[in-house]
């Protein structure tokens, strides 16, 4: 039984999970999110050109319905990617069965998959599980948590986040509450690069009434400053998806430009993004990169990504080795505008590099001790302008290699 407060769960949604037999482990591997009425939807998907079958179906369905979703059907243990026409057929069959079960159009079903690439999805297992699963779904917090657990693959913990805001009512009326909740999964193959601009899947729900186009305008900047600011290993998955649904069950309408709603959504996205990277496969250190003084924000992001994707930097972090020269090299090849004699590096508050060389106050022993912490920050000032970004990443350990060497077997 979940200890989540039921008042955190957005109204208008039901949840459930089942053991469909897709995962070899025999654990729960099929989750549903069901809206009582068609919910407004906005989504962001991977930029990988090798894209899983369900994402093709999702885009078709969102276009066909004008951005409405009744059922989200998520399976773990199989990515349904690189399976050709059979993969598309499996996704469509799952949608058709879910539509029949919940009395909606197949186009109102949003399928998602995560797991091994290149293996046909046994859709018949999901279809057989649907009737029983439909009998057990509910709006309670324990059902929400069961869904969060069922979508995990190499994750070690479920990932959830919540926010609430109060919206002023008419004169003389009490403020009304809007809830936002998110669940997600992701541990490896994490470098999401989501656009309209293993795998990370995120589902964010609100009981506000929001039109699909307005919902999309809220989602995209929230994604850019959260999920597009994390990386575990630099691999962009074929299945990365962020879906935002609005049920309208609170009776509160949210229009464009509501700062309280935007802030709450950003908080939920940022929390989930950090939880994903904090559960990175085999990690021993969670690292926050703070890049300041770049010529522009894009350059700041270039530097952050160069550092976050450097095996030399990440293995140094794994060994708590304050080898700042590897950071300097990554800054130099990042493609950002730099002056080799102007940038600074700090580990937390400890000076490491200044004017392109070793800082006179650099204390190697103190730096090593600082990097032994489970979480630490690296701050870089390029002294080129006002551009900045914050980015979260991990070290690279032998355990990561073991997990991914054995993943499909």
One Martini backbone bead per residue (centre of mass of N, CA, C, O) as a GRO file, in nm:
protein
  409
    1UNK     BB    1   0.094   0.037   0.024
    2UNK     BB    2   0.074   0.356  -0.021
    3UNK     BB    3   0.191   0.680   0.129
    4UNK     BB    4   0.034   0.849  -0.045
    5UNK     BB    5  -0.145   1.120  -0.091
    6UNK     BB    6  -0.454   1.144  -0.244
    7UNK     BB    7  -0.431   1.472  -0.280
    8UNK     BB    8  -0.205   1.441  -0.520
    9UNK     BB    9  -0.409   1.325  -0.717
   10UNK     BB   10  -0.545   1.368  -1.000
   11UNK     BB   11  -0.834   1.418  -1.131
   12UNK     BB   12  -0.968   1.184  -1.380
   13UNK     BB   13  -0.792   0.926  -1.290
   14UNK     BB   14  -0.661   0.596  -1.364
   15UNK     BB   15  -0.492   0.299  -1.227
   16UNK     BB   16  -0.258   0.030  -1.335
   17UNK     BB   17  -0.132  -0.318  -1.289
   18UNK     BB   18   0.056  -0.595  -1.450
   19UNK     BB   19   0.124  -0.940  -1.537
   20UNK     BB   20   0.202  -1.023  -1.878
   21UNK     BB   21   0.501  -1.156  -1.956
   22UNK     BB   22   0.742  -0.975  -2.072
   23UNK     BB   23   0.906  -1.012  -1.836
   24UNK     BB   24   1.137  -1.241  -1.726
   25UNK     BB   25   1.092  -1.192  -1.408
   26UNK     BB   26   0.760  -1.155  -1.354
   27UNK     BB   27   0.697  -0.876  -1.330
   28UNK     BB   28   0.554  -0.600  -1.357
   29UNK     BB   29   0.469  -0.472  -1.721
   30UNK     BB   30   0.170  -0.329  -1.704
   31UNK     BB   31   0.030  -0.005  -1.773
   32UNK     BB   32  -0.235   0.226  -1.671
   33UNK     BB   33  -0.392   0.525  -1.805
   34UNK     BB   34  -0.719   0.660  -1.721
   35UNK     BB   35  -0.954   0.860  -1.855
   36UNK     BB   36  -1.277   0.949  -1.805
   37UNK     BB   37  -1.204   1.159  -2.020
   38UNK     BB   38  -1.094   1.323  -2.267
   39UNK     BB   39  -0.767   1.436  -2.279
   40UNK     BB   40  -0.551   1.662  -2.291
   41UNK     BB   41  -0.256   1.683  -2.515
   42UNK     BB   42   0.107   1.660  -2.475
   43UNK     BB   43   0.426   1.613  -2.657
   44UNK     BB   44   0.752   1.450  -2.638
   45UNK     BB   45   1.024   1.333  -2.847
   46UNK     BB   46   1.254   1.179  -2.986
   47UNK     BB   47   1.541   1.243  -3.216
   48UNK     BB   48   1.563   0.971  -3.306
   49UNK     BB   49   1.555   0.804  -3.619
   50UNK     BB   50   1.523   0.559  -3.441
   51UNK     BB   51   1.187   0.459  -3.397
   52UNK     BB   52   0.943   0.353  -3.225
   53UNK     BB   53   0.633   0.242  -3.293
   54UNK     BB   54   0.457   0.399  -3.079
   55UNK     BB   55   0.541   0.685  -3.175
   56UNK     BB   56   0.402   0.676  -3.447
   57UNK     BB   57   0.121   0.633  -3.330
   58UNK     BB   58   0.102   0.878  -3.145
   59UNK     BB   59   0.118   1.094  -3.365
   60UNK     BB   60  -0.129   1.005  -3.521
   61UNK     BB   61  -0.337   1.027  -3.285
   62UNK     BB   62  -0.300   1.328  -3.211
   63UNK     BB   63  -0.389   1.426  -3.489
   64UNK     BB   64  -0.671   1.283  -3.510
   65UNK     BB   65  -0.778   1.419  -3.215
   66UNK     BB   66  -0.644   1.699  -3.136
   67UNK     BB   67  -0.530   1.614  -2.848
   68UNK     BB   68  -0.647   1.317  -2.740
   69UNK     BB   69  -0.684   1.111  -2.432
   70UNK     BB   70  -0.773   0.800  -2.258
   71UNK     BB   71  -0.525   0.589  -2.307
   72UNK     BB   72  -0.242   0.452  -2.134
   73UNK     BB   73  -0.006   0.207  -2.271
   74UNK     BB   74   0.243   0.031  -2.075
   75UNK     BB   75   0.545  -0.137  -2.153
   76UNK     BB   76   0.778  -0.367  -2.019
   77UNK     BB   77   1.067  -0.546  -2.180
   78UNK     BB   78   0.981  -0.391  -2.460
   79UNK     BB   79   1.037  -0.151  -2.722
   80UNK     BB   80   0.923  -0.178  -3.005
   81UNK     BB   81   1.196  -0.192  -3.193
   82UNK     BB   82   1.304  -0.290  -3.489
   83UNK     BB   83   1.020  -0.464  -3.615
   84UNK     BB   84   0.864  -0.329  -3.815
   85UNK     BB   85   0.550  -0.412  -3.902
   86UNK     BB   86   0.510  -0.580  -3.643
   87UNK     BB   87   0.528  -0.339  -3.449
   88UNK     BB   88   0.287  -0.178  -3.554
   89UNK     BB   89   0.079  -0.406  -3.519
   90UNK     BB   90   0.112  -0.434  -3.211
   91UNK     BB   91   0.027  -0.147  -3.137
   92UNK     BB   92  -0.254  -0.154  -3.274
   93UNK     BB   93  -0.367  -0.396  -3.119
   94UNK     BB   94  -0.353  -0.269  -2.842
   95UNK     BB   95  -0.538  -0.029  -2.904
   96UNK     BB   96  -0.789  -0.188  -2.985
   97UNK     BB   97  -0.823  -0.338  -2.713
   98UNK     BB   98  -0.839  -0.086  -2.531
   99UNK     BB   99  -1.084   0.042  -2.672
  100UNK     BB  100  -1.279  -0.188  -2.611
  101UNK     BB  101  -1.249  -0.185  -2.300
  102UNK     BB  102  -1.300   0.161  -2.284
  103UNK     BB  103  -1.484   0.288  -2.497
  104UNK     BB  104  -1.301   0.382  -2.750
  105UNK     BB  105  -1.084   0.503  -2.957
  106UNK     BB  106  -0.788   0.405  -3.087
  107UNK     BB  107  -0.683   0.712  -3.111
  108UNK     BB  108  -0.709   0.736  -2.775
  109UNK     BB  109  -0.447   0.568  -2.774
  110UNK     BB  110  -0.129   0.551  -2.580
  111UNK     BB  111   0.158   0.404  -2.659
  112UNK     BB  112   0.420   0.226  -2.467
  113UNK     BB  113   0.779   0.144  -2.461
  114UNK     BB  114   1.024  -0.074  -2.280
  115UNK     BB  115   1.355  -0.207  -2.366
  116UNK     BB  116   1.431  -0.423  -2.592
  117UNK     BB  117   1.580  -0.415  -2.898
  118UNK     BB  118   1.463  -0.621  -3.173
  119UNK     BB  119   1.198  -0.741  -3.036
  120UNK     BB  120   0.913  -0.876  -3.051
  121UNK     BB  121   0.598  -0.791  -2.955
  122UNK     BB  122   0.372  -0.954  -2.730
  123UNK     BB  123   0.060  -0.846  -2.761
  124UNK     BB  124  -0.111  -1.085  -2.654
  125UNK     BB  125  -0.036  -1.039  -2.354
  126UNK     BB  126  -0.172  -0.764  -2.322
  127UNK     BB  127  -0.456  -0.841  -2.418
  128UNK     BB  128  -0.511  -1.057  -2.199
  129UNK     BB  129  -0.467  -0.846  -1.951
  130UNK     BB  130  -0.686  -0.621  -1.979
  131UNK     BB  131  -0.950  -0.713  -1.835
  132UNK     BB  132  -0.827  -0.748  -1.549
  133UNK     BB  133  -0.709  -0.462  -1.527
  134UNK     BB  134  -0.981  -0.307  -1.558
  135UNK     BB  135  -1.093  -0.420  -1.272
  136UNK     BB  136  -0.843  -0.266  -1.090
  137UNK     BB  137  -0.866   0.016  -1.140
  138UNK     BB  138  -0.767   0.344  -0.996
  139UNK     BB  139  -0.728   0.661  -0.811
  140UNK     BB  140  -0.534   0.568  -0.618
  141UNK     BB  141  -0.217   0.579  -0.487
  142UNK     BB  142  -0.147   0.275  -0.521
  143UNK     BB  143  -0.200   0.264  -0.825
  144UNK     BB  144   0.005   0.475  -0.905
  145UNK     BB  145   0.252   0.319  -0.791
  146UNK     BB  146   0.219   0.062  -0.960
  147UNK     BB  147   0.271   0.199  -1.230
  148UNK     BB  148   0.558   0.303  -1.163
  149UNK     BB  149   0.677   0.012  -1.121
  150UNK     BB  150   0.600  -0.133  -1.400
  151UNK     BB  151   0.799   0.061  -1.592
  152UNK     BB  152   1.045  -0.068  -1.504
  153UNK     BB  153   1.383  -0.175  -1.542
  154UNK     BB  154   1.686  -0.069  -1.427
  155UNK     BB  155   1.557   0.043  -1.209
  156UNK     BB  156   1.552   0.097  -0.842
  157UNK     BB  157   1.325   0.325  -0.859
  158UNK     BB  158   1.068   0.508  -0.836
  159UNK     BB  159   0.907   0.796  -1.017
  160UNK     BB  160   0.790   1.090  -0.848
  161UNK     BB  161   0.564   1.386  -0.869
  162UNK     BB  162   0.443   1.698  -0.702
  163UNK     BB  163   0.168   1.946  -0.729
  164UNK     BB  164   0.018   2.260  -0.604
  165UNK     BB  165  -0.252   2.490  -0.674
  166UNK     BB  166  -0.409   2.810  -0.641
  167UNK     BB  167  -0.720   2.938  -0.768
  168UNK     BB  168  -0.898   3.196  -0.817
  169UNK     BB  169  -1.208   3.288  -0.775
  170UNK     BB  170  -1.473   3.427  -0.746
  171UNK     BB  171  -1.622   3.652  -0.588
  172UNK     BB  172  -1.650   3.489  -0.269
  173UNK     BB  173  -1.467   3.257  -0.348
  174UNK     BB  174  -1.283   2.999  -0.312
  175UNK     BB  175  -1.015   2.859  -0.376
  176UNK     BB  176  -0.879   2.644  -0.625
  177UNK     BB  177  -0.755   2.324  -0.701
  178UNK     BB  178  -0.445   2.216  -0.852
  179UNK     BB  179  -0.309   1.921  -0.994
  180UNK     BB  180   0.023   1.762  -1.010
  181UNK     BB  181   0.153   1.461  -1.174
  182UNK     BB  182   0.435   1.226  -1.182
  183UNK     BB  183   0.571   0.962  -1.391
  184UNK     BB  184   0.872   0.749  -1.421
  185UNK     BB  185   1.154   0.639  -1.632
  186UNK     BB  186   1.509   0.587  -1.570
  187UNK     BB  187   1.885   0.501  -1.608
  188UNK     BB  188   1.951   0.438  -1.906
  189UNK     BB  189   1.983   0.579  -2.195
  190UNK     BB  190   2.054   0.902  -2.107
  191UNK     BB  191   1.965   1.159  -2.363
  192UNK     BB  192   1.685   1.287  -2.467
  193UNK     BB  193   1.629   1.499  -2.688
  194UNK     BB  194   1.362   1.656  -2.714
  195UNK     BB  195   1.083   1.702  -2.940
  196UNK     BB  196   0.968   1.989  -3.156
  197UNK     BB  197   1.283   2.084  -3.207
  198UNK     BB  198   1.718   0.262  -2.083
  199UNK     BB  199   1.463   0.478  -2.114
  200UNK     BB  200   1.245   0.763  -2.123
  201UNK     BB  201   0.947   0.787  -1.923
  202UNK     BB  202   0.676   1.039  -1.911
  203UNK     BB  203   0.393   1.122  -1.687
  204UNK     BB  204   0.170   1.401  -1.688
  205UNK     BB  205  -0.076   1.526  -1.455
  206UNK     BB  206  -0.392   1.710  -1.473
  207UNK     BB  207  -0.704   1.876  -1.350
  208UNK     BB  208  -0.698   2.074  -1.552
  209UNK     BB  209  -0.821   2.302  -1.798
  210UNK     BB  210  -0.661   2.241  -2.117
  211UNK     BB  211  -0.560   2.314  -2.409
  212UNK     BB  212  -0.350   2.160  -2.620
  213UNK     BB  213  -0.188   2.412  -2.720
  214UNK     BB  214  -0.136   2.523  -2.435
  215UNK     BB  215  -0.001   2.274  -2.318
  216UNK     BB  216   0.239   2.280  -2.513
  217UNK     BB  217   0.346   2.563  -2.420
  218UNK     BB  218   0.423   2.445  -2.138
  219UNK     BB  219   0.599   2.191  -2.200
  220UNK     BB  220   0.850   2.270  -2.369
  221UNK     BB  221   1.009   2.449  -2.159
  222UNK     BB  222   1.011   2.233  -1.936
  223UNK     BB  223   1.180   2.027  -2.094
  224UNK     BB  224   1.432   2.198  -2.163
  225UNK     BB  225   1.491   2.251  -1.829
  226UNK     BB  226   1.518   1.923  -1.778
  227UNK     BB  227   1.540   1.667  -1.979
  228UNK     BB  228   1.755   1.852  -2.156
  229UNK     BB  229   1.954   1.842  -1.865
  230UNK     BB  230   2.039   1.532  -1.911
  231UNK     BB  231   2.297   1.268  -1.835
  232UNK     BB  232   2.448   0.949  -1.834
  233UNK     BB  233   2.570   0.836  -2.152
  234UNK     BB  234   2.470   0.985  -2.438
  235UNK     BB  235   2.216   0.812  -2.502
  236UNK     BB  236   1.959   0.811  -2.738
  237UNK     BB  237   1.661   0.704  -2.742
  238UNK     BB  238   1.388   0.547  -2.923
  239UNK     BB  239   1.146   0.616  -2.673
  240UNK     BB  240   1.129   0.892  -2.583
  241UNK     BB  241   0.881   1.030  -2.343
  242UNK     BB  242   0.647   1.309  -2.304
  243UNK     BB  243   0.338   1.329  -2.120
  244UNK     BB  244   0.055   1.559  -2.118
  245UNK     BB  245  -0.235   1.568  -1.904
  246UNK     BB  246  -0.583   1.704  -1.912
  247UNK     BB  247  -0.896   1.658  -1.752
  248UNK     BB  248  -1.076   1.896  -1.590
  249UNK     BB  249  -1.187   1.790  -1.296
  250UNK     BB  250  -1.158   2.065  -1.125
  251UNK     BB  251  -1.286   2.321  -1.301
  252UNK     BB  252  -1.011   2.453  -1.392
  253UNK     BB  253  -0.899   2.706  -1.591
  254UNK     BB  254  -0.614   2.721  -1.816
  255UNK     BB  255  -0.428   2.951  -1.959
  256UNK     BB  256  -0.221   3.146  -2.090
  257UNK     BB  257   0.033   3.259  -1.881
  258UNK     BB  258   0.052   3.088  -1.610
  259UNK     BB  259   0.283   3.103  -1.363
  260UNK     BB  260   0.197   2.886  -1.156
  261UNK     BB  261   0.170   2.650  -1.352
  262UNK     BB  262   0.452   2.665  -1.479
  263UNK     BB  263   0.609   2.621  -1.215
  264UNK     BB  264   0.486   2.349  -1.130
  265UNK     BB  265   0.566   2.195  -1.384
  266UNK     BB  266   0.870   2.246  -1.359
  267UNK     BB  267   0.904   2.100  -1.088
  268UNK     BB  268   0.819   1.820  -1.181
  269UNK     BB  269   1.024   1.788  -1.411
  270UNK     BB  270   1.284   1.834  -1.244
  271UNK     BB  271   1.242   1.606  -1.045
  272UNK     BB  272   1.235   1.373  -1.250
  273UNK     BB  273   1.507   1.428  -1.384
  274UNK     BB  274   1.678   1.388  -1.125
  275UNK     BB  275   1.581   1.099  -1.066
  276UNK     BB  276   1.692   0.971  -1.318
  277UNK     BB  277   1.996   1.047  -1.280
  278UNK     BB  278   2.017   0.932  -0.979
  279UNK     BB  279   1.950   0.630  -1.126
  280UNK     BB  280   2.194   0.566  -1.259
  281UNK     BB  281   2.381   0.334  -1.390
  282UNK     BB  282   2.619   0.267  -1.143
  283UNK     BB  283   2.629   0.504  -0.972
  284UNK     BB  284   2.825   0.731  -0.731
  285UNK     BB  285   2.760   1.015  -0.885
  286UNK     BB  286   2.611   1.333  -0.861
  287UNK     BB  287   2.615   1.598  -1.110
  288UNK     BB  288   2.648   1.953  -1.108
  289UNK     BB  289   2.634   2.179  -1.372
  290UNK     BB  290   2.778   2.516  -1.383
  291UNK     BB  291   2.732   2.748  -1.643
  292UNK     BB  292   2.916   3.047  -1.695
  293UNK     BB  293   2.994   3.313  -1.908
  294UNK     BB  294   2.876   3.280  -2.173
  295UNK     BB  295   2.790   3.401  -2.475
  296UNK     BB  296   2.556   3.183  -2.442
  297UNK     BB  297   2.337   2.935  -2.376
  298UNK     BB  298   2.435   2.740  -2.596
  299UNK     BB  299   2.730   2.733  -2.501
  300UNK     BB  300   2.678   2.627  -2.220
  301UNK     BB  301   2.560   2.357  -2.323
  302UNK     BB  302   2.807   2.257  -2.478
  303UNK     BB  303   2.989   2.229  -2.231
  304UNK     BB  304   2.816   2.039  -2.063
  305UNK     BB  305   2.807   1.805  -2.273
  306UNK     BB  306   3.109   1.754  -2.302
  307UNK     BB  307   3.145   1.670  -2.008
  308UNK     BB  308   2.907   1.455  -1.973
  309UNK     BB  309   3.045   1.277  -2.235
  310UNK     BB  310   3.315   1.218  -2.090
  311UNK     BB  311   3.492   0.945  -2.001
  312UNK     BB  312   3.728   1.082  -1.854
  313UNK     BB  313   3.564   1.247  -1.656
  314UNK     BB  314   3.373   1.020  -1.540
  315UNK     BB  315   3.607   0.837  -1.431
  316UNK     BB  316   3.727   1.043  -1.240
  317UNK     BB  317   3.477   1.065  -1.062
  318UNK     BB  318   3.472   0.765  -0.977
  319UNK     BB  319   3.777   0.822  -0.840
  320UNK     BB  320   3.800   1.110  -0.715
  321UNK     BB  321   3.951   1.276  -0.945
  322UNK     BB  322   4.108   1.606  -0.973
  323UNK     BB  323   4.117   1.615  -1.309
  324UNK     BB  324   4.091   1.917  -1.465
  325UNK     BB  325   4.211   1.871  -1.752
  326UNK     BB  326   3.961   1.725  -1.869
  327UNK     BB  327   3.778   1.971  -1.857
  328UNK     BB  328   3.945   2.158  -2.033
  329UNK     BB  329   3.929   1.985  -2.287
  330UNK     BB  330   3.619   1.990  -2.318
  331UNK     BB  331   3.592   2.291  -2.347
  332UNK     BB  332   3.772   2.314  -2.607
  333UNK     BB  333   3.579   2.096  -2.786
  334UNK     BB  334   3.273   2.206  -2.768
  335UNK     BB  335   3.239   2.491  -2.958
  336UNK     BB  336   3.279   2.716  -2.783
  337UNK     BB  337   3.337   3.026  -2.675
  338UNK     BB  338   3.685   3.088  -2.595
  339UNK     BB  339   3.939   3.158  -2.343
  340UNK     BB  340   4.215   2.987  -2.237
  341UNK     BB  341   4.289   3.247  -2.020
  342UNK     BB  342   3.981   3.279  -1.858
  343UNK     BB  343   3.889   3.035  -1.726
  344UNK     BB  344   3.693   2.865  -1.466
  345UNK     BB  345   3.728   2.627  -1.186
  346UNK     BB  346   3.497   2.453  -0.960
  347UNK     BB  347   3.465   2.267  -0.654
  348UNK     BB  348   3.237   2.417  -0.556
  349UNK     BB  349   3.438   2.632  -0.350
  350UNK     BB  350   3.686   2.521  -0.501
  351UNK     BB  351   3.971   2.610  -0.638
  352UNK     BB  352   4.129   2.505  -0.958
  353UNK     BB  353   4.087   2.715  -1.206
  354UNK     BB  354   4.278   2.988  -1.365
  355UNK     BB  355   4.362   3.139  -1.645
  356UNK     BB  356   4.405   2.836  -1.770
  357UNK     BB  357   4.509   2.739  -1.483
  358UNK     BB  358   4.631   2.667  -1.196
  359UNK     BB  359   4.534   2.741  -0.899
  360UNK     BB  360   4.703   2.866  -0.627
  361UNK     BB  361   4.464   2.724  -0.426
  362UNK     BB  362   4.501   2.441  -0.497
  363UNK     BB  363   4.364   2.139  -0.329
  364UNK     BB  364   4.386   1.815  -0.380
  365UNK     BB  365   4.279   1.689  -0.117
  366UNK     BB  366   4.018   1.855  -0.099
  367UNK     BB  367   3.908   1.774  -0.375
  368UNK     BB  368   3.893   1.472  -0.324
  369UNK     BB  369   3.700   1.488  -0.082
  370UNK     BB  370   3.468   1.624  -0.236
  371UNK     BB  371   3.439   1.384  -0.459
  372UNK     BB  372   3.331   1.168  -0.239
  373UNK     BB  373   3.067   1.262  -0.278
  374UNK     BB  374   2.757   1.180  -0.401
  375UNK     BB  375   2.729   1.499  -0.424
  376UNK     BB  376   2.821   1.746  -0.676
  377UNK     BB  377   2.987   2.044  -0.797
  378UNK     BB  378   3.047   2.219  -1.114
  379UNK     BB  379   3.212   2.528  -1.187
  380UNK     BB  380   3.190   2.744  -1.480
  381UNK     BB  381   3.380   3.026  -1.610
  382UNK     BB  382   3.426   3.193  -1.925
  383UNK     BB  383   3.418   3.505  -1.974
  384UNK     BB  384   3.196   3.589  -2.244
  385UNK     BB  385   2.918   3.641  -2.076
  386UNK     BB  386   2.558   3.551  -1.991
  387UNK     BB  387   2.564   3.260  -2.024
  388UNK     BB  388   2.365   2.966  -1.911
  389UNK     BB  389   2.363   2.651  -1.710
  390UNK     BB  390   2.198   2.350  -1.599
  391UNK     BB  391   2.343   2.021  -1.530
  392UNK     BB  392   2.287   1.661  -1.518
  393UNK     BB  393   2.503   1.396  -1.394
  394UNK     BB  394   2.752   1.130  -1.413
  395UNK     BB  395   2.929   0.876  -1.367
  396UNK     BB  396   3.167   0.602  -1.463
  397UNK     BB  397   3.132   0.257  -1.416
  398UNK     BB  398   3.167  -0.081  -1.388
  399UNK     BB  399   2.864  -0.132  -1.334
  400UNK     BB  400   2.761  -0.021  -1.598
  401UNK     BB  401   2.895  -0.237  -1.770
  402UNK     BB  402   2.757  -0.483  -1.648
  403UNK     BB  403   2.464  -0.409  -1.707
  404UNK     BB  404   2.510  -0.372  -2.033
  405UNK     BB  405   2.643  -0.653  -2.094
  406UNK     BB  406   2.364  -0.810  -1.967
  407UNK     BB  407   2.080  -0.701  -2.058
  408UNK     BB  408   1.969  -0.930  -2.283
  409UNK     BB  409   2.070  -1.197  -2.084
   0.00000   0.00000   0.00000
